[in-house]
mmCIF file of C-alpha atoms in Angstrom:
data_model
loop_
_atom_site.group_PDB
_atom_site.id
_atom_site.type_symbol
_atom_site.label_atom_id
_atom_site.label_comp_id
_atom_site.label_asym_id
_atom_site.label_seq_id
_atom_site.Cartn_x
_atom_site.Cartn_y
_atom_site.Cartn_z
ATOM 1 C CA UNK T 1 18.815 11.635 18.428
ATOM 2 C CA UNK T 2 19.564 10.561 14.862
ATOM 3 C CA UNK T 3 18.820 12.777 11.854
ATOM 4 C CA UNK T 4 19.159 11.287 8.368
ATOM 5 C CA UNK T 5 19.282 13.778 5.495
ATOM 6 C CA UNK T 6 18.398 12.091 2.224
ATOM 7 C CA UNK T 7 18.858 13.385 -1.310
ATOM 8 C CA UNK T 8 16.856 11.886 -4.193
ATOM 9 C CA UNK T 9 19.141 12.259 -7.205
ATOM 10 C CA UNK T 10 19.084 11.593 -10.929
ATOM 11 C CA UNK T 11 22.056 12.759 -12.989
ATOM 12 C CA UNK T 12 23.106 15.498 -10.547
ATOM 13 C CA UNK T 13 26.904 15.093 -10.708
ATOM 14 C CA UNK T 14 27.416 18.846 -11.130
ATOM 15 C CA UNK T 15 25.498 19.895 -8.029
ATOM 16 C CA UNK T 16 25.222 17.062 -5.514
ATOM 17 C CA UNK T 17 28.747 17.332 -4.135
ATOM 18 C CA UNK T 18 28.288 20.923 -3.015
ATOM 19 C CA UNK T 19 24.895 20.151 -1.469
ATOM 20 C CA UNK T 20 26.369 17.316 0.604
ATOM 21 C CA UNK T 21 29.341 19.380 1.751
ATOM 22 C CA UNK T 22 27.020 22.175 2.891
ATOM 23 C CA UNK T 23 24.835 19.921 5.068
ATOM 24 C CA UNK T 24 25.440 20.819 8.744
ATOM 25 C CA UNK T 25 26.889 17.842 10.596
ATOM 26 C CA UNK T 26 26.927 19.465 14.038
ATOM 27 C CA UNK T 27 23.447 20.665 14.935
ATOM 28 C CA UNK T 28 23.567 19.878 18.646
ATOM 29 C CA UNK T 29 25.621 17.887 21.101
ATOM 30 C CA UNK T 30 23.060 15.073 21.225
ATOM 31 C CA UNK T 31 22.181 14.940 17.502
ATOM 32 C CA UNK T 32 23.893 12.652 14.985
ATOM 33 C CA UNK T 33 23.547 13.721 11.338
ATOM 34 C CA UNK T 34 23.956 11.193 8.528
ATOM 35 C CA UNK T 35 23.643 11.702 4.776
ATOM 36 C CA UNK T 36 21.878 9.250 2.477
ATOM 37 C CA UNK T 37 21.758 9.525 -1.321
ATOM 38 C CA UNK T 38 18.992 7.744 -3.221
ATOM 39 C CA UNK T 39 20.329 7.442 -6.748
ATOM 40 C CA UNK T 40 17.416 7.026 -9.140
ATOM 41 C CA UNK T 41 19.140 5.261 -12.015
ATOM 42 C CA UNK T 42 21.710 7.950 -12.825
ATOM 43 C CA UNK T 43 23.876 7.444 -15.898
ATOM 44 C CA UNK T 44 26.513 10.020 -14.918
ATOM 45 C CA UNK T 45 28.935 10.235 -11.957
ATOM 46 C CA UNK T 46 26.320 11.181 -9.356
ATOM 47 C CA UNK T 47 27.178 8.247 -7.072
ATOM 48 C CA UNK T 48 30.961 8.746 -7.285
ATOM 49 C CA UNK T 49 30.675 12.470 -6.595
ATOM 50 C CA UNK T 50 28.329 11.836 -3.655
ATOM 51 C CA UNK T 51 30.768 9.362 -2.104
ATOM 52 C CA UNK T 52 33.686 11.753 -2.536
ATOM 53 C CA UNK T 53 31.670 14.559 -0.930
ATOM 54 C CA UNK T 54 31.044 12.483 2.197
ATOM 55 C CA UNK T 55 27.710 10.701 1.784
ATOM 56 C CA UNK T 56 27.388 8.063 4.507
ATOM 57 C CA UNK T 57 24.946 5.812 2.669
ATOM 58 C CA UNK T 58 24.082 5.226 -0.991
ATOM 59 C CA UNK T 59 20.957 3.417 -2.164
ATOM 60 C CA UNK T 60 20.675 2.813 -5.901
ATOM 61 C CA UNK T 61 17.702 2.183 -8.151
ATOM 62 C CA UNK T 62 18.916 0.132 -11.104
ATOM 63 C CA UNK T 63 16.705 2.158 -13.436
ATOM 64 C CA UNK T 64 15.109 5.579 -13.309
ATOM 65 C CA UNK T 65 11.801 5.085 -11.496
ATOM 66 C CA UNK T 66 10.765 8.683 -10.819
ATOM 67 C CA UNK T 67 11.048 11.257 -8.051
ATOM 68 C CA UNK T 68 8.073 9.895 -6.133
ATOM 69 C CA UNK T 69 9.681 6.451 -6.034
ATOM 70 C CA UNK T 70 13.017 7.938 -4.926
ATOM 71 C CA UNK T 71 11.412 9.863 -2.051
ATOM 72 C CA UNK T 72 9.464 6.742 -1.013
ATOM 73 C CA UNK T 73 12.739 4.801 -0.926
ATOM 74 C CA UNK T 74 14.398 7.608 1.041
ATOM 75 C CA UNK T 75 11.708 7.517 3.723
ATOM 76 C CA UNK T 76 11.895 3.728 3.937
ATOM 77 C CA UNK T 77 15.666 3.817 4.254
ATOM 78 C CA UNK T 78 15.467 6.471 6.998
ATOM 79 C CA UNK T 79 13.222 4.124 8.971
ATOM 80 C CA UNK T 80 15.616 1.196 8.455
ATOM 81 C CA UNK T 81 18.495 3.405 9.605
ATOM 82 C CA UNK T 82 16.468 4.127 12.771
ATOM 83 C CA UNK T 83 16.273 7.865 12.163
ATOM 84 C CA UNK T 84 14.297 9.937 14.669
ATOM 85 C CA UNK T 85 13.929 12.663 12.033
ATOM 86 C CA UNK T 86 14.246 12.348 8.266
ATOM 87 C CA UNK T 87 15.101 15.364 6.131
ATOM 88 C CA UNK T 88 14.639 15.442 2.372
ATOM 89 C CA UNK T 89 16.461 17.996 0.258
ATOM 90 C CA UNK T 90 16.759 18.172 -3.518
ATOM 91 C CA UNK T 91 20.207 17.407 -4.934
ATOM 92 C CA UNK T 92 20.154 20.277 -7.434
ATOM 93 C CA UNK T 93 21.527 22.953 -5.070
ATOM 94 C CA UNK T 94 18.386 25.098 -5.187
ATOM 95 C CA UNK T 95 17.545 24.693 -1.485
ATOM 96 C CA UNK T 96 19.740 25.821 1.433
ATOM 97 C CA UNK T 97 21.270 22.916 3.411
ATOM 98 C CA UNK T 98 22.406 25.452 6.020
ATOM 99 C CA UNK T 99 18.755 25.870 7.040
ATOM 100 C CA UNK T 100 18.226 22.219 7.937
ATOM 101 C CA UNK T 101 18.470 23.120 11.662
ATOM 102 C CA UNK T 102 15.621 25.644 11.150
ATOM 103 C CA UNK T 103 13.597 23.002 9.315
ATOM 104 C CA UNK T 104 13.833 20.355 12.049
ATOM 105 C CA UNK T 105 13.442 22.708 15.021
ATOM 106 C CA UNK T 106 9.588 22.580 15.099
ATOM 107 C CA UNK T 107 9.794 18.774 15.206
ATOM 108 C CA UNK T 108 12.451 18.811 17.929
ATOM 109 C CA UNK T 109 10.307 21.225 19.950
ATOM 110 C CA UNK T 110 7.166 19.109 19.554
ATOM 111 C CA UNK T 111 5.348 21.775 17.530
ATOM 112 C CA UNK T 112 5.042 19.783 14.291
ATOM 113 C CA UNK T 113 5.345 16.303 12.821
ATOM 114 C CA UNK T 114 6.050 17.394 9.250
ATOM 115 C CA UNK T 115 7.738 20.574 8.048
ATOM 116 C CA UNK T 116 8.323 22.156 4.653
ATOM 117 C CA UNK T 117 10.835 24.816 3.662
ATOM 118 C CA UNK T 118 8.696 27.588 2.218
ATOM 119 C CA UNK T 119 10.128 29.658 -0.615
ATOM 120 C CA UNK T 120 7.129 31.985 -0.629
ATOM 121 C CA UNK T 121 7.453 32.770 3.078
ATOM 122 C CA UNK T 122 11.173 33.313 2.557
ATOM 123 C CA UNK T 123 13.213 34.586 -0.397
ATOM 124 C CA UNK T 124 13.140 33.479 -4.030
ATOM 125 C CA UNK T 125 15.860 34.215 -6.583
ATOM 126 C CA UNK T 126 15.441 33.436 -10.267
ATOM 127 C CA UNK T 127 12.144 31.530 -10.453
ATOM 128 C CA UNK T 128 10.487 32.026 -13.845
ATOM 129 C CA UNK T 129 6.969 33.425 -13.910
ATOM 130 C CA UNK T 130 5.320 30.289 -15.362
ATOM 131 C CA UNK T 131 6.823 28.093 -12.619
ATOM 132 C CA UNK T 132 5.718 30.585 -9.985
ATOM 133 C CA UNK T 133 2.160 30.533 -11.335
ATOM 134 C CA UNK T 134 2.204 26.732 -11.462
ATOM 135 C CA UNK T 135 3.330 26.635 -7.833
ATOM 136 C CA UNK T 136 0.562 29.031 -6.836
ATOM 137 C CA UNK T 137 -2.065 26.936 -8.630
ATOM 138 C CA UNK T 138 -1.111 23.586 -7.123
ATOM 139 C CA UNK T 139 -0.581 25.070 -3.666
ATOM 140 C CA UNK T 140 -4.008 26.724 -3.782
ATOM 141 C CA UNK T 141 -5.535 23.394 -4.776
ATOM 142 C CA UNK T 142 -3.923 21.684 -1.782
ATOM 143 C CA UNK T 143 -5.113 24.457 0.526
ATOM 144 C CA UNK T 144 -8.692 24.079 -0.703
ATOM 145 C CA UNK T 145 -8.661 20.292 -0.389
ATOM 146 C CA UNK T 146 -7.172 20.364 3.118
ATOM 147 C CA UNK T 147 -9.118 23.437 4.277
ATOM 148 C CA UNK T 148 -5.933 24.953 5.657
ATOM 149 C CA UNK T 149 -3.655 27.605 4.167
ATOM 150 C CA UNK T 150 -0.386 26.387 2.629
ATOM 151 C CA UNK T 151 2.175 28.759 1.148
ATOM 152 C CA UNK T 152 4.508 26.411 -0.758
ATOM 153 C CA UNK T 153 3.068 22.995 -1.542
ATOM 154 C CA UNK T 154 5.831 22.015 -4.005
ATOM 155 C CA UNK T 155 8.871 22.571 -1.791
ATOM 156 C CA UNK T 156 11.844 20.246 -2.323
ATOM 157 C CA UNK T 157 12.988 20.592 1.288
ATOM 158 C CA UNK T 158 11.012 18.766 3.994
ATOM 159 C CA UNK T 159 11.437 17.085 7.362
ATOM 160 C CA UNK T 160 9.518 14.269 9.026
ATOM 161 C CA UNK T 161 9.148 12.868 12.507
ATOM 162 C CA UNK T 162 9.632 9.129 12.915
ATOM 163 C CA UNK T 163 5.862 8.631 13.109
ATOM 164 C CA UNK T 164 5.245 10.696 9.980
ATOM 165 C CA UNK T 165 7.820 8.670 8.037
ATOM 166 C CA UNK T 166 6.241 5.411 9.145
ATOM 167 C CA UNK T 167 2.771 6.493 8.013
ATOM 168 C CA UNK T 168 3.676 8.453 4.853
ATOM 169 C CA UNK T 169 2.300 7.027 1.612
ATOM 170 C CA UNK T 170 3.278 8.189 -1.874
ATOM 171 C CA UNK T 171 0.885 6.613 -4.333
ATOM 172 C CA UNK T 172 2.664 7.353 -7.607
ATOM 173 C CA UNK T 173 6.253 7.255 -8.816
ATOM 174 C CA UNK T 174 6.340 10.417 -10.934
ATOM 175 C CA UNK T 175 6.250 12.938 -8.084
ATOM 176 C CA UNK T 176 5.498 13.191 -4.391
ATOM 177 C CA UNK T 177 4.892 16.846 -3.519
ATOM 178 C CA UNK T 178 1.108 17.086 -3.432
ATOM 179 C CA UNK T 179 0.089 13.533 -2.548
ATOM 180 C CA UNK T 180 2.505 13.292 0.375
ATOM 181 C CA UNK T 181 1.177 16.438 2.045
ATOM 182 C CA UNK T 182 -2.430 15.465 1.369
ATOM 183 C CA UNK T 183 -1.765 12.038 2.839
ATOM 184 C CA UNK T 184 -0.034 13.176 6.026
ATOM 185 C CA UNK T 185 -2.303 16.114 6.836
ATOM 186 C CA UNK T 186 -5.440 14.036 6.219
ATOM 187 C CA UNK T 187 -4.038 11.541 8.727
ATOM 188 C CA UNK T 188 -3.789 14.309 11.305
ATOM 189 C CA UNK T 189 -0.060 15.005 11.294
ATOM 190 C CA UNK T 190 0.796 18.586 12.156
ATOM 191 C CA UNK T 191 2.310 20.640 9.333
ATOM 192 C CA UNK T 192 4.448 23.725 9.752
ATOM 193 C CA UNK T 193 6.176 25.780 7.064
ATOM 194 C CA UNK T 194 9.606 27.315 7.674
ATOM 195 C CA UNK T 195 10.842 30.312 5.623
ATOM 196 C CA UNK T 196 13.902 29.516 3.485
ATOM 197 C CA UNK T 197 16.123 31.209 0.917
ATOM 198 C CA UNK T 198 15.753 29.687 -2.556
ATOM 199 C CA UNK T 199 17.974 30.014 -5.630
ATOM 200 C CA UNK T 200 17.006 28.462 -8.988
ATOM 201 C CA UNK T 201 19.442 25.804 -10.207
ATOM 202 C CA UNK T 202 22.430 26.830 -12.305
ATOM 203 C CA UNK T 203 23.451 23.290 -13.335
ATOM 204 C CA UNK T 204 21.648 20.250 -14.686
ATOM 205 C CA UNK T 205 18.065 20.199 -15.922
ATOM 206 C CA UNK T 206 14.716 19.838 -14.178
ATOM 207 C CA UNK T 207 12.653 16.811 -15.161
ATOM 208 C CA UNK T 208 9.410 18.765 -14.729
ATOM 209 C CA UNK T 209 7.492 19.649 -17.862
ATOM 210 C CA UNK T 210 4.172 21.371 -17.261
ATOM 211 C CA UNK T 211 2.031 19.186 -19.536
ATOM 212 C CA UNK T 212 3.497 15.952 -18.181
ATOM 213 C CA UNK T 213 3.149 17.298 -14.650
ATOM 214 C CA UNK T 214 -0.564 17.929 -15.147
ATOM 215 C CA UNK T 215 -1.027 14.514 -16.752
ATOM 216 C CA UNK T 216 0.550 12.649 -13.844
ATOM 217 C CA UNK T 217 -0.152 14.797 -10.794
ATOM 218 C CA UNK T 218 -3.825 15.718 -11.163
ATOM 219 C CA UNK T 219 -5.018 12.072 -11.401
ATOM 220 C CA UNK T 220 -2.823 11.216 -8.414
ATOM 221 C CA UNK T 221 -4.398 14.016 -6.362
ATOM 222 C CA UNK T 222 -7.874 12.725 -7.215
ATOM 223 C CA UNK T 223 -6.829 9.182 -6.323
ATOM 224 C CA UNK T 224 -5.320 10.264 -3.002
ATOM 225 C CA UNK T 225 -8.388 12.285 -2.000
ATOM 226 C CA UNK T 226 -10.688 9.354 -2.839
ATOM 227 C CA UNK T 227 -8.696 6.935 -0.681
ATOM 228 C CA UNK T 228 -9.881 6.396 2.887
ATOM 229 C CA UNK T 229 -7.204 7.186 5.467
ATOM 230 C CA UNK T 230 -7.090 6.425 9.160
ATOM 231 C CA UNK T 231 -6.341 9.471 11.282
ATOM 232 C CA UNK T 232 -3.348 8.897 13.518
ATOM 233 C CA UNK T 233 -3.307 12.249 15.304
ATOM 234 C CA UNK T 234 -6.215 14.506 16.146
ATOM 235 C CA UNK T 235 -4.119 17.590 16.810
ATOM 236 C CA UNK T 236 -4.670 20.783 14.827
ATOM 237 C CA UNK T 237 -2.468 21.738 11.889
ATOM 238 C CA UNK T 238 0.151 24.420 12.618
ATOM 239 C CA UNK T 239 0.812 26.774 9.723
ATOM 240 C CA UNK T 240 3.463 29.267 10.722
#
C-alpha cells in the first residue's frame, strides 16, 4: 500500500520544513509513505527547505498558477507515482500532519473514498470571526447543493482513494475546495469528515482575500453544478 502526501506550496519557506518533518512515515507495516511537494512558482527558498526536510519528490510550476492548479497537479502526480491513497495537506503548518493516519483510516477500512479533516468537528485555535463566517457560508452552500450536511467544506487537509484521484476534476486554477467536493460527491464518491485540531498560521501570508474569493469561487461553483457528471459509485455519502 502506497500513500503519497502532497503539499501545494507557494512561498512557504518558513513553515514547510516543519510540516514535512511532522508527517508520519510509519503508519503500518504494509504502508509506504512518500512526500511530494508541488511548488507553485515560489520565489523564496521553499524548494530548498522542502528538500532539506526530507521531501521525496518535488514538482515545480515555473510560474504561480494558483492553488487549484497546484492541487490538480498534486493529484495527477500521485496517480503517476502509483499511490493507492493521496493525502493533501497545506504547507502553512495550520493542519496537523500527525493526524494523517486518522484521515486515511476510513479509506483503508472501505468506509469512504474521500475524506476531509474537519476543523469544526474538532478544535480551532485562532481563526478570526470573518474567516469563520466565510467558512460557514460556503460550507452551507455546498451542503444545500449536495443535499447532505458538511461541516467544513474549506478544509486544507484531505485524502483520496485511487479511484477518487482518477476521477477528480478541478475546473479552475484559483482554488479547489468547493468544486472538488461538489465534483466527487456528485459522481457518487463517499465523503467522510474526520475531526482535527487546527491552529491558524503564525508565518507567511494567506493568498485568500474575501472579495477575490467571491469573484473567482462563486462562478466556478455555478459552472461545476451546471456540468453533467457521470456517476461512478451509487453508494450513499457517509458524513461522520
